[in-house]
GROMACS .gro file of C-alpha atoms in nm:
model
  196
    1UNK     CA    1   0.000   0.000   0.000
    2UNK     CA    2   0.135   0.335  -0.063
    3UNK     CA    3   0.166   0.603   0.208
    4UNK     CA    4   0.027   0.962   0.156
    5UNK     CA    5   0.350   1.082   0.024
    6UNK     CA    6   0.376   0.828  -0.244
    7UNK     CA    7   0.019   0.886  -0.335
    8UNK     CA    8   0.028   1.258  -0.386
    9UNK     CA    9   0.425   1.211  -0.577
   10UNK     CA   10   0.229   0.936  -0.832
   11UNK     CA   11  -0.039   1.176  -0.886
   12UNK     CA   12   0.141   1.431  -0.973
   13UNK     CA   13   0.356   1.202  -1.223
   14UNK     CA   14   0.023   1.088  -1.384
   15UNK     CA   15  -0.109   1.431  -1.432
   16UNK     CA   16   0.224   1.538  -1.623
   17UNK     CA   17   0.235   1.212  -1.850
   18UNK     CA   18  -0.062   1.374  -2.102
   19UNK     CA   19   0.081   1.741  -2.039
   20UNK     CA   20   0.467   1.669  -2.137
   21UNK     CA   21   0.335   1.420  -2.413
   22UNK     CA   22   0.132   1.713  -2.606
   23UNK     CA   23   0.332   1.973  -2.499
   24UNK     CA   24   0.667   1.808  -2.479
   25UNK     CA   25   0.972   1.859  -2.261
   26UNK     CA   26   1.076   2.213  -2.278
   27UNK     CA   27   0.666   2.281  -2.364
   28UNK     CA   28   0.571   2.211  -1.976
   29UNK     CA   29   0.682   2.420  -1.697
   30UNK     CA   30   0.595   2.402  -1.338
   31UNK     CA   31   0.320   2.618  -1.336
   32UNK     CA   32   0.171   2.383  -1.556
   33UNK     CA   33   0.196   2.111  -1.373
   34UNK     CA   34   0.116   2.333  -1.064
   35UNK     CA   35  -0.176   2.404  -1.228
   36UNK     CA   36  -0.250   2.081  -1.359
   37UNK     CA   37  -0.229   1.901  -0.989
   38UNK     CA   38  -0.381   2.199  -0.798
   39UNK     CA   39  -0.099   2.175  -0.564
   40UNK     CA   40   0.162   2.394  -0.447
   41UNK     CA   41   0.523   2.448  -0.536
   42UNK     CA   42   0.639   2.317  -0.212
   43UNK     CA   43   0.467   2.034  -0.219
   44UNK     CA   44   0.574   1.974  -0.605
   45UNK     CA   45   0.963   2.042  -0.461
   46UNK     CA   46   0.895   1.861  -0.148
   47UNK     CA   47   0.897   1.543  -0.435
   48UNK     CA   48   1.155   1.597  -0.659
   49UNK     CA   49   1.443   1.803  -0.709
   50UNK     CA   50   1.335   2.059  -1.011
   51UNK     CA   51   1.170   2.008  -1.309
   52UNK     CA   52   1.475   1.829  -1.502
   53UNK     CA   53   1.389   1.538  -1.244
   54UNK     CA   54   1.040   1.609  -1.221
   55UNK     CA   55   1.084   1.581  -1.668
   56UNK     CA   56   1.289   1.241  -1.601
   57UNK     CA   57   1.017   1.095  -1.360
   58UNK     CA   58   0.744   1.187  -1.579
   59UNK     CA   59   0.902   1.082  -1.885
   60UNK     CA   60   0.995   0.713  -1.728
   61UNK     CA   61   0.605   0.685  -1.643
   62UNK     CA   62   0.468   0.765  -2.001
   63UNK     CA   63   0.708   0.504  -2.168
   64UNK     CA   64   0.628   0.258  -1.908
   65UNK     CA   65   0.309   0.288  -1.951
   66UNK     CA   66   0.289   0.250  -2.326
   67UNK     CA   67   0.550  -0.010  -2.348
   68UNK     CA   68   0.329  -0.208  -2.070
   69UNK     CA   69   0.008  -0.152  -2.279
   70UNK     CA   70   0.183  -0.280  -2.602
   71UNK     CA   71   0.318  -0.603  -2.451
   72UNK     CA   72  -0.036  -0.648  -2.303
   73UNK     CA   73  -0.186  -0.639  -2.688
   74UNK     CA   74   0.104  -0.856  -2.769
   75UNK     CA   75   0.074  -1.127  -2.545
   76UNK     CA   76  -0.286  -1.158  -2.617
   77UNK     CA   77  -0.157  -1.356  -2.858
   78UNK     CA   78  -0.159  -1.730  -2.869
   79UNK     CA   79   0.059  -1.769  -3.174
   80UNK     CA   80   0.378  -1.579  -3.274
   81UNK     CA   81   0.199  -1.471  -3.567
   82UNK     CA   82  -0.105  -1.330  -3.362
   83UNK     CA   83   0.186  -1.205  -3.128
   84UNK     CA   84   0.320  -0.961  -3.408
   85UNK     CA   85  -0.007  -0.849  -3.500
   86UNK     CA   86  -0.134  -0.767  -3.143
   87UNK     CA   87   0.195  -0.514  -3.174
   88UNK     CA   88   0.049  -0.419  -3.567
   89UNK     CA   89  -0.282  -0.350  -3.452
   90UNK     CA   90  -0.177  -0.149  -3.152
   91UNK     CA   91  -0.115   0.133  -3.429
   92UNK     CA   92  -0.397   0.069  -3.658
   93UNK     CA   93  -0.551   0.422  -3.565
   94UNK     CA   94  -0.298   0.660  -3.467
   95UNK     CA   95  -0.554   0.899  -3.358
   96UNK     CA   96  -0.700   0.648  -3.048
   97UNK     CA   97  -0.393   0.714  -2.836
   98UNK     CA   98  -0.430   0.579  -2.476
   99UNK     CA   99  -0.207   0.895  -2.351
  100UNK     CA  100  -0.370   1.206  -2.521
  101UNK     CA  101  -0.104   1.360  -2.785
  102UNK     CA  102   0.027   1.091  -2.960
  103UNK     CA  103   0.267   0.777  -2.882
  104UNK     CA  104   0.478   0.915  -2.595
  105UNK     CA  105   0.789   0.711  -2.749
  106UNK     CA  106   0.802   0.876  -3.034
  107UNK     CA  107   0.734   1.253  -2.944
  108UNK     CA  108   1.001   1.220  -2.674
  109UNK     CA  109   1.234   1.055  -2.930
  110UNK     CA  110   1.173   1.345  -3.177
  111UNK     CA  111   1.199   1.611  -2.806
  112UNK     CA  112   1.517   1.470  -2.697
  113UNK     CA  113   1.875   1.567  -2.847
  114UNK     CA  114   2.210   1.673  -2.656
  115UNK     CA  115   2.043   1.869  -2.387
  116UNK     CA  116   1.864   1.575  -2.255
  117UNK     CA  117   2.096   1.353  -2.258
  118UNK     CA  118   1.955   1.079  -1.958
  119UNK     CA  119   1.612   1.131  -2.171
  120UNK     CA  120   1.780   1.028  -2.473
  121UNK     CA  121   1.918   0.683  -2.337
  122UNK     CA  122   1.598   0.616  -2.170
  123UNK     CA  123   1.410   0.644  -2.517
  124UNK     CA  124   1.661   0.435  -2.705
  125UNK     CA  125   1.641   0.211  -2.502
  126UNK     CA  126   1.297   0.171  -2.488
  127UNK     CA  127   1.353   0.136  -2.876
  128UNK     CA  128   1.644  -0.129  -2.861
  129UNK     CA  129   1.423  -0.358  -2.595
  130UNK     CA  130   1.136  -0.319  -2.818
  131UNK     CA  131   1.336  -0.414  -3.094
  132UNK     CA  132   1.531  -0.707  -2.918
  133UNK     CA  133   1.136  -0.863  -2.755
  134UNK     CA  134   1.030  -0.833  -3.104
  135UNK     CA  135   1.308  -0.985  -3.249
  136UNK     CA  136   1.323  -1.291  -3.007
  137UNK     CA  137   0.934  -1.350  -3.105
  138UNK     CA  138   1.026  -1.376  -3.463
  139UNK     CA  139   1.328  -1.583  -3.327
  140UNK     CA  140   1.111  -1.842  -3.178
  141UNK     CA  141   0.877  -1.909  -3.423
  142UNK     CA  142   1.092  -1.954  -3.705
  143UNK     CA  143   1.238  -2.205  -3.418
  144UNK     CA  144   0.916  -2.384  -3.367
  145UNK     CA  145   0.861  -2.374  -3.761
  146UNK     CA  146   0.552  -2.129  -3.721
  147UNK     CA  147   0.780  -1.942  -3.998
  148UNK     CA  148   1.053  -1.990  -4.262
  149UNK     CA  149   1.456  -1.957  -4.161
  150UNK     CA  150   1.453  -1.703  -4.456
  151UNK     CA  151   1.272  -1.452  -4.216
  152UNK     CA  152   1.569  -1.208  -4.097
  153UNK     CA  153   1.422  -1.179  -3.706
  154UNK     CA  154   1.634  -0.877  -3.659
  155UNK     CA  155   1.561  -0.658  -3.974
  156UNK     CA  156   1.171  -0.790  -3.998
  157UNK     CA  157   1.194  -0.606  -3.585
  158UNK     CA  158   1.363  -0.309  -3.731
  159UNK     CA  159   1.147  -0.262  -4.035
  160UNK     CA  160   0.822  -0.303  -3.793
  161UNK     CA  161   0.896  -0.031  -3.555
  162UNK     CA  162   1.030   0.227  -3.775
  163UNK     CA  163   0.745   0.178  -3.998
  164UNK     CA  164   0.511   0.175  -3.741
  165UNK     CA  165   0.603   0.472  -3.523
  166UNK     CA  166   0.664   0.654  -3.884
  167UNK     CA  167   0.386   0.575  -3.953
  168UNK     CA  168   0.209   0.754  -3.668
  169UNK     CA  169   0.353   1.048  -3.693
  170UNK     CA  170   0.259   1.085  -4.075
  171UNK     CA  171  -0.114   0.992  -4.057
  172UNK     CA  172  -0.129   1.257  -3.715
  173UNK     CA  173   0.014   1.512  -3.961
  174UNK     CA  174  -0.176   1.429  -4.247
  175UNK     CA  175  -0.481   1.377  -4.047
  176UNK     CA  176  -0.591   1.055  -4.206
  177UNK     CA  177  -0.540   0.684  -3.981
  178UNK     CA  178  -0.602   0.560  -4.378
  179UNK     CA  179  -0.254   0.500  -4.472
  180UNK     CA  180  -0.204   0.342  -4.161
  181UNK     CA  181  -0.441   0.038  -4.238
  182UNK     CA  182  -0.218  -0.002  -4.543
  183UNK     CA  183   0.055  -0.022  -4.364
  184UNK     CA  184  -0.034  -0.295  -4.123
  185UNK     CA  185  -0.185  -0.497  -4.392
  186UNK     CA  186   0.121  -0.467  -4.562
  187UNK     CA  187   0.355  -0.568  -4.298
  188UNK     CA  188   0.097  -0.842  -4.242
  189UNK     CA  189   0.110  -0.979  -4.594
  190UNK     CA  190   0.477  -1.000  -4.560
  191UNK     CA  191   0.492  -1.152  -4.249
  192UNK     CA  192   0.247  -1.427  -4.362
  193UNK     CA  193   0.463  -1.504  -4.698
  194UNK     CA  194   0.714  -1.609  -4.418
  195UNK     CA  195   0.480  -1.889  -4.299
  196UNK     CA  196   0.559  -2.215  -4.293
   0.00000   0.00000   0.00000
């Protein structure tokens, strides 16, 4: 159970998540979240040390959170086939975010650069573990013959992720999910000329 103090700190964190993902990192300052939480500055300081930690806290929440909800979708999955497509169809409509603004992964991947440095590693690797889960799928069921040896795990991982999360961002600028639907059926159709 969590005490008072631990309470109050992981509301705060879950109020930021949806400001710093539509506003992004330097976007949000601590009025905002002040204002957001209805709390005061002490209390906000009485919790963490300025807003570069308060940024680092909030940050680790939002891509726990979505990485949590994607393996959820994924492991729905019985097969390593309906594995992959769990992760597929957690995209299909790039406007149906569960964190309002977009995929947090992505707009703090696109935020981050030299000046937020611990940011930066926490986002790639969020990317690389995504990459490396979705890779050991692909792994095991070309071992268990669900798919043919000629299936490169680590570039079909690769090509899924960048696709997908590029995907995102160009249907949320274009304002369409449309293309998006291709997408996934394309990366579907591919994946299933793979099957054994």
């Amino acid at each position: 159970m969590l005490t008072k103090a631990e309470k109050t700190k992981q509301f705060i964190l879950e109020t930021a998540v949806p400001l710093y993902n539509e506003k992004g990192i330097s976007g949000v300052n601590i009025d905002d979240v002040l204002e957001a939480t209805k709390l005061t500055k002490g209390c906000l300081y009485g919790h963490f040390e300025g807003k570069d930690d308060l940024s680092e806290q909030v940050i680790d929440l939002a891509l726990k959170m979505v990485s949590d909800k994607i393996r959820a979708e994924v492991y729905k999955g019985k097969t390593i086939k309906a594995k992959i497509f769990g992760f597929l169809d957690f995209y299909k409509n790039p406007f149906e975010t569960f964190i309002s603004g977009g995929c947090p992964i992505f707009n703090t991947a696109v935020q981050v650069d030299d000046n937020y440095p611990v940011i930066k590693e926490k986002v790639a690797k969020v990317f690389k573990t995504g990459q490396q889960e979705l890779t050991a799928l692909l792994q095991h069921g070309i071992d268990n013959g669900e798919f043919s040896k000629n299936l490169d795990p680590v570039v079909f991982a690769f090509k899924l992720v960048a696709s997908v999360e590029g995907g995102v961002v160009m249907c949320r600028v274009m304002d369409t999910a449309k293309p998006m639907q291709g997408l996934i059926k394309s990366l579907k159709s591919e994946l299933e000329q793979y099957r054994i």
